[in-house]
Short mmCIF file of C-alpha atoms in Angstrom, two decimals:
data_model
loop_
_atom_site.label_atom_id
_atom_site.label_comp_id
_atom_site.label_asym_id
_atom_site.label_seq_id
_atom_site.Cartn_x
_atom_site.Cartn_y
_atom_site.Cartn_z
CA MET A 298 63.59 96.67 50.89
CA ILE A 299 63.39 98.70 54.11
CA SER A 300 60.73 97.46 56.48
CA ARG A 301 58.03 99.77 57.73
CA GLN A 302 59.21 101.45 60.92
CA PRO A 303 57.18 101.45 64.16
CA LEU A 304 54.39 104.03 64.32
CA SER A 305 56.25 106.08 66.96
CA GLN A 306 59.14 106.49 64.52
CA SER A 307 57.09 107.18 61.38
CA ALA A 308 57.12 110.51 59.62
CA ARG A 309 53.62 111.98 59.36
CA LYS A 310 53.85 112.80 55.66
CA THR A 311 56.29 112.94 52.78
CA PRO A 312 57.12 116.36 51.30
CA ARG A 313 55.96 116.67 47.70
CA GLN A 314 56.20 120.37 46.83
CA ALA A 315 59.42 122.41 46.61
CA ARG A 316 58.47 124.46 49.66
CA SER A 317 57.79 121.36 51.74
CA THR A 318 61.06 119.79 50.62
CA SER A 319 62.92 122.95 51.59
CA THR A 320 61.31 122.89 55.03
CA VAL A 321 62.29 119.28 55.63
CA GLU A 322 65.86 119.99 54.49
CA ALA A 323 66.06 122.86 56.99
CA ILE A 324 64.71 120.60 59.74
CA PHE A 325 67.27 117.89 58.94
CA GLU A 326 70.15 120.37 58.96
CA ALA A 327 68.94 121.90 62.22
CA THR A 328 68.71 118.43 63.76
CA ILE A 329 72.36 117.78 62.91
CA GLN A 330 73.43 121.12 64.40
CA VAL A 331 71.48 120.57 67.62
CA LEU A 332 72.75 117.00 67.93
CA LEU A 333 76.33 118.24 67.74
CA ALA A 334 75.77 121.17 70.09
CA GLU A 335 73.55 119.55 72.71
CA GLY A 336 73.75 115.79 72.23
CA PRO A 337 70.84 113.45 71.53
CA SER A 338 69.47 113.37 75.09
CA ARG A 339 69.06 117.16 75.26
CA LEU A 340 67.71 117.58 71.76
CA THR A 341 64.06 118.56 71.60
CA THR A 342 61.74 119.26 68.71
CA THR A 343 61.42 122.83 70.03
CA LEU A 344 65.17 123.39 69.77
CA VAL A 345 65.23 121.91 66.28
CA ALA A 346 62.31 124.06 65.13
CA GLU A 347 63.98 127.20 66.49
CA ARG A 348 67.26 126.38 64.76
CA ALA A 349 65.45 125.57 61.50
CA GLY A 350 63.43 128.79 61.61
CA VAL A 351 60.09 127.01 61.49
CA SER A 352 57.25 126.64 63.95
CA VAL A 353 56.96 123.54 66.10
CA GLY A 354 53.62 122.95 64.39
CA SER A 355 55.32 122.90 60.99
CA LEU A 356 57.86 120.38 62.27
CA TYR A 357 55.09 118.19 63.64
CA GLN A 358 53.46 118.08 60.21
CA TYR A 359 56.35 115.83 59.19
CA PHE A 360 57.77 114.35 62.40
CA PRO A 361 55.60 113.58 65.46
CA ASN A 362 58.57 113.34 67.84
CA LYS A 363 62.34 113.37 67.94
CA GLN A 364 62.54 109.59 67.50
CA ALA A 365 60.77 109.93 64.15
CA LEU A 366 63.18 112.72 63.26
CA PHE A 367 66.24 110.60 64.13
CA TYR A 368 64.83 107.68 62.18
CA ALA A 369 64.15 109.74 59.06
CA LEU A 370 67.56 111.39 59.20
CA ASN A 371 69.29 108.02 59.44
CA GLU A 372 67.14 106.53 56.67
CA ARG A 373 67.95 109.36 54.28
CA TYR A 374 71.68 109.19 55.00
CA LEU A 375 71.95 105.41 54.77
CA THR A 376 69.93 105.28 51.56
CA MET A 377 72.28 107.85 50.02
CA LEU A 378 75.30 105.86 51.19
CA ALA A 379 73.95 102.66 49.63
CA GLU A 380 73.18 104.42 46.34
CA ARG A 381 76.68 105.88 46.11
CA VAL A 382 78.35 102.53 46.76
CA GLU A 383 76.04 100.76 44.28
CA ALA A 384 76.93 103.29 41.57
CA ALA A 385 80.67 102.93 42.22
CA CYS A 386 80.48 99.13 42.15
CA LEU A 387 78.49 99.09 38.93
CA ALA A 388 80.99 101.45 37.29
CA HIS A 389 83.81 99.02 38.11
CA HIS A 390 82.29 95.80 36.77
CA GLY A 391 84.80 93.89 34.69
CA LYS A 392 87.86 95.67 36.08
CA PRO A 393 90.78 94.13 38.05
CA TYR A 394 89.90 93.37 41.66
CA GLY A 395 92.55 95.76 42.97
CA LEU A 396 90.77 98.68 41.33
CA MET A 397 87.45 97.33 42.58
CA SER A 398 88.74 97.22 46.16
CA GLU A 399 90.06 100.77 45.93
CA ALA A 400 86.75 102.04 44.52
CA LEU A 401 84.68 100.31 47.21
CA VAL A 402 86.80 101.61 50.07
CA SER A 403 87.26 105.12 48.72
CA THR A 404 83.56 105.60 47.97
CA TYR A 405 82.43 104.38 51.37
CA ILE A 406 84.93 106.57 53.21
CA LYS A 407 84.28 109.57 50.96
CA VAL A 408 80.59 109.55 51.86
CA LYS A 409 81.47 109.30 55.54
CA ILE A 410 83.89 112.24 55.51
CA GLU A 411 82.05 114.57 53.11
CA ARG A 412 80.01 115.66 56.11
CA ARG A 413 81.88 114.42 59.15
CA ASP A 414 79.45 116.36 61.32
CA VAL A 415 76.55 114.34 59.91
CA THR A 416 78.34 111.04 60.43
CA SER A 417 79.31 111.93 64.00
CA ALA A 418 75.83 113.21 64.81
CA LEU A 419 74.14 110.06 63.56
CA TYR A 420 76.48 107.81 65.50
CA ARG A 421 75.68 109.84 68.63
CA ALA A 422 71.95 109.52 68.03
CA ALA A 423 72.09 105.76 67.49
CA ALA A 424 71.28 105.00 71.11
CA GLU A 425 68.08 107.06 70.97
CA VAL A 426 66.20 105.16 68.27
CA ASN A 427 66.18 101.66 66.83
CA VAL A 428 67.65 101.93 63.34
CA ALA A 429 68.69 98.28 63.06
CA GLU A 430 66.32 97.61 60.14
CA ILE A 431 67.56 100.48 57.97
CA VAL A 432 71.20 99.76 58.82
CA GLU A 433 70.67 96.13 57.79
CA ALA A 434 68.94 97.24 54.60
CA MET A 435 71.90 99.50 53.73
CA LEU A 436 74.42 96.73 54.46
CA ARG A 437 72.55 94.23 52.30
CA ARG A 438 72.54 96.67 49.39
CA VAL A 439 76.25 97.38 49.79
CA GLU A 440 77.05 93.67 50.06
CA ALA A 441 74.96 92.77 47.02
CA ALA A 442 76.63 95.49 44.96
CA SER A 443 80.17 94.56 45.99
CA GLU A 444 79.59 90.82 45.51
CA ALA A 445 78.29 91.36 41.99
CA MET A 446 81.26 93.61 41.25
CA PHE A 447 83.89 91.15 42.52
CA ALA A 448 82.17 88.30 40.67
CA SER A 449 82.90 90.18 37.43
CA ALA A 450 86.61 90.74 38.13
CA SER A 451 88.71 90.51 34.99
CA ASP A 452 91.74 89.01 36.71
CA ALA A 453 90.42 86.55 39.31
CA GLU A 454 87.73 84.18 40.50
CA PHE A 455 87.17 83.71 44.22
CA ARG A 456 86.40 80.73 46.42
CA ASP A 457 83.15 81.09 48.37
CA LEU A 458 82.68 84.69 47.22
CA PRO A 459 79.49 85.36 49.27
CA ARG A 460 81.30 84.57 52.53
CA VAL A 461 84.47 86.37 51.48
CA ASN A 462 82.45 89.44 50.48
CA LEU A 463 80.53 89.40 53.76
CA MET A 464 83.75 89.35 55.74
CA LEU A 465 85.33 92.24 53.84
CA SER A 466 82.10 94.23 54.19
CA ASN A 467 82.20 93.73 57.96
CA VAL A 468 85.84 94.83 58.05
CA LEU A 469 85.13 97.95 55.98
CA CYS A 470 82.02 99.11 57.82
CA GLY A 471 83.21 98.15 61.29
CA THR A 472 86.62 99.75 60.91
CA VAL A 473 85.26 103.04 59.60
CA ARG A 474 82.74 103.27 62.43
CA THR A 475 85.42 102.53 65.03
CA VAL A 476 87.65 105.29 63.65
CA PHE A 477 84.81 107.80 63.97
CA GLU A 478 83.76 106.66 67.42
CA ARG A 479 87.34 106.86 68.70
CA ASN A 480 87.80 110.23 66.98
CA GLN A 481 90.95 109.08 65.18
CA SER A 482 90.84 111.99 62.77
CA GLU A 483 94.50 111.63 61.83
CA LEU A 484 93.66 108.41 59.97
CA LEU A 485 91.09 110.30 57.93
CA ALA A 486 93.18 113.40 57.33
CA ASP A 487 96.23 111.73 55.80
CA GLY A 488 94.45 109.00 53.86
CA SER A 489 95.83 106.21 56.03
CA LEU A 490 92.42 104.66 56.63
CA GLN A 491 91.67 104.34 52.94
CA SER A 492 95.07 102.99 51.96
CA GLN A 493 95.34 100.50 54.83
CA LEU A 494 91.83 99.15 54.31
CA THR A 495 92.49 98.75 50.60
CA TYR A 496 95.68 96.81 51.35
CA MET A 497 93.82 94.55 53.78
CA ILE A 498 90.98 93.80 51.38
CA CYS A 499 93.31 93.17 48.43
CA ALA A 500 95.45 90.81 50.53
CA TYR A 501 92.33 88.94 51.67
CA LEU A 502 91.00 88.64 48.14
CA ASP A 503 94.41 87.49 46.92
CA LYS A 504 94.28 84.58 49.35
CA ALA A 505 90.73 83.74 48.29
CA LYS A 506 91.54 83.54 44.58
CA VAL A 507 90.96 80.37 42.65
CA PRO A 508 94.19 79.38 40.85
CA PRO A 509 93.83 80.63 37.26
CA ARG A 510 93.04 78.12 34.55
CA LEU A 511 95.51 78.06 31.71
CA GLY A 512 94.90 80.99 29.39
CA LYS A 513 92.09 82.54 31.45
CA TYR A 514 93.98 85.40 33.11
CA PRO A 515 97.08 87.31 32.05
#
């Protein structure tokens, strides 16, 4: 469960009506555009409001400052990422661990590259607001989902699965972030990142397998 953020980073209210939701969506999209055009240090709520086509007063109804805006944008994105990975892991329960590895890697990367501008913008804004709690919450959800999935593998059991799963999660998340931060777009464009990470994770899991008991696995 995500901890309550500091007051300075809290949204003022949650949109409940369709019009309010539409306004917040426009503000989020404008924030991304301004982040990419100006960078986090030059972003202001005035610039965001102008880009979103709303008044500064309307923006302040939801976000008291740009730190609250950055926090909310990160929280929404990371929650969506966790939900997508959880769904993919659940859908692969009981399958061979090779297919599980491919699903985990492909889903995580797919979310990251669906809107590369969003991913890049959020990485750039990371220094402006403390999002450690929501990042940790996302990671714990991803790790719980992947551990439960690998525990159900039809063709293997693994020694010390919690530790093994933690290590592969760190490799997946850390590698993807590094590729974005170093702007190694060629690894994303030709599918190299996905295939190489899948190979690495499968090789690691292969070494962590418990030798099969007679008649348990094909």
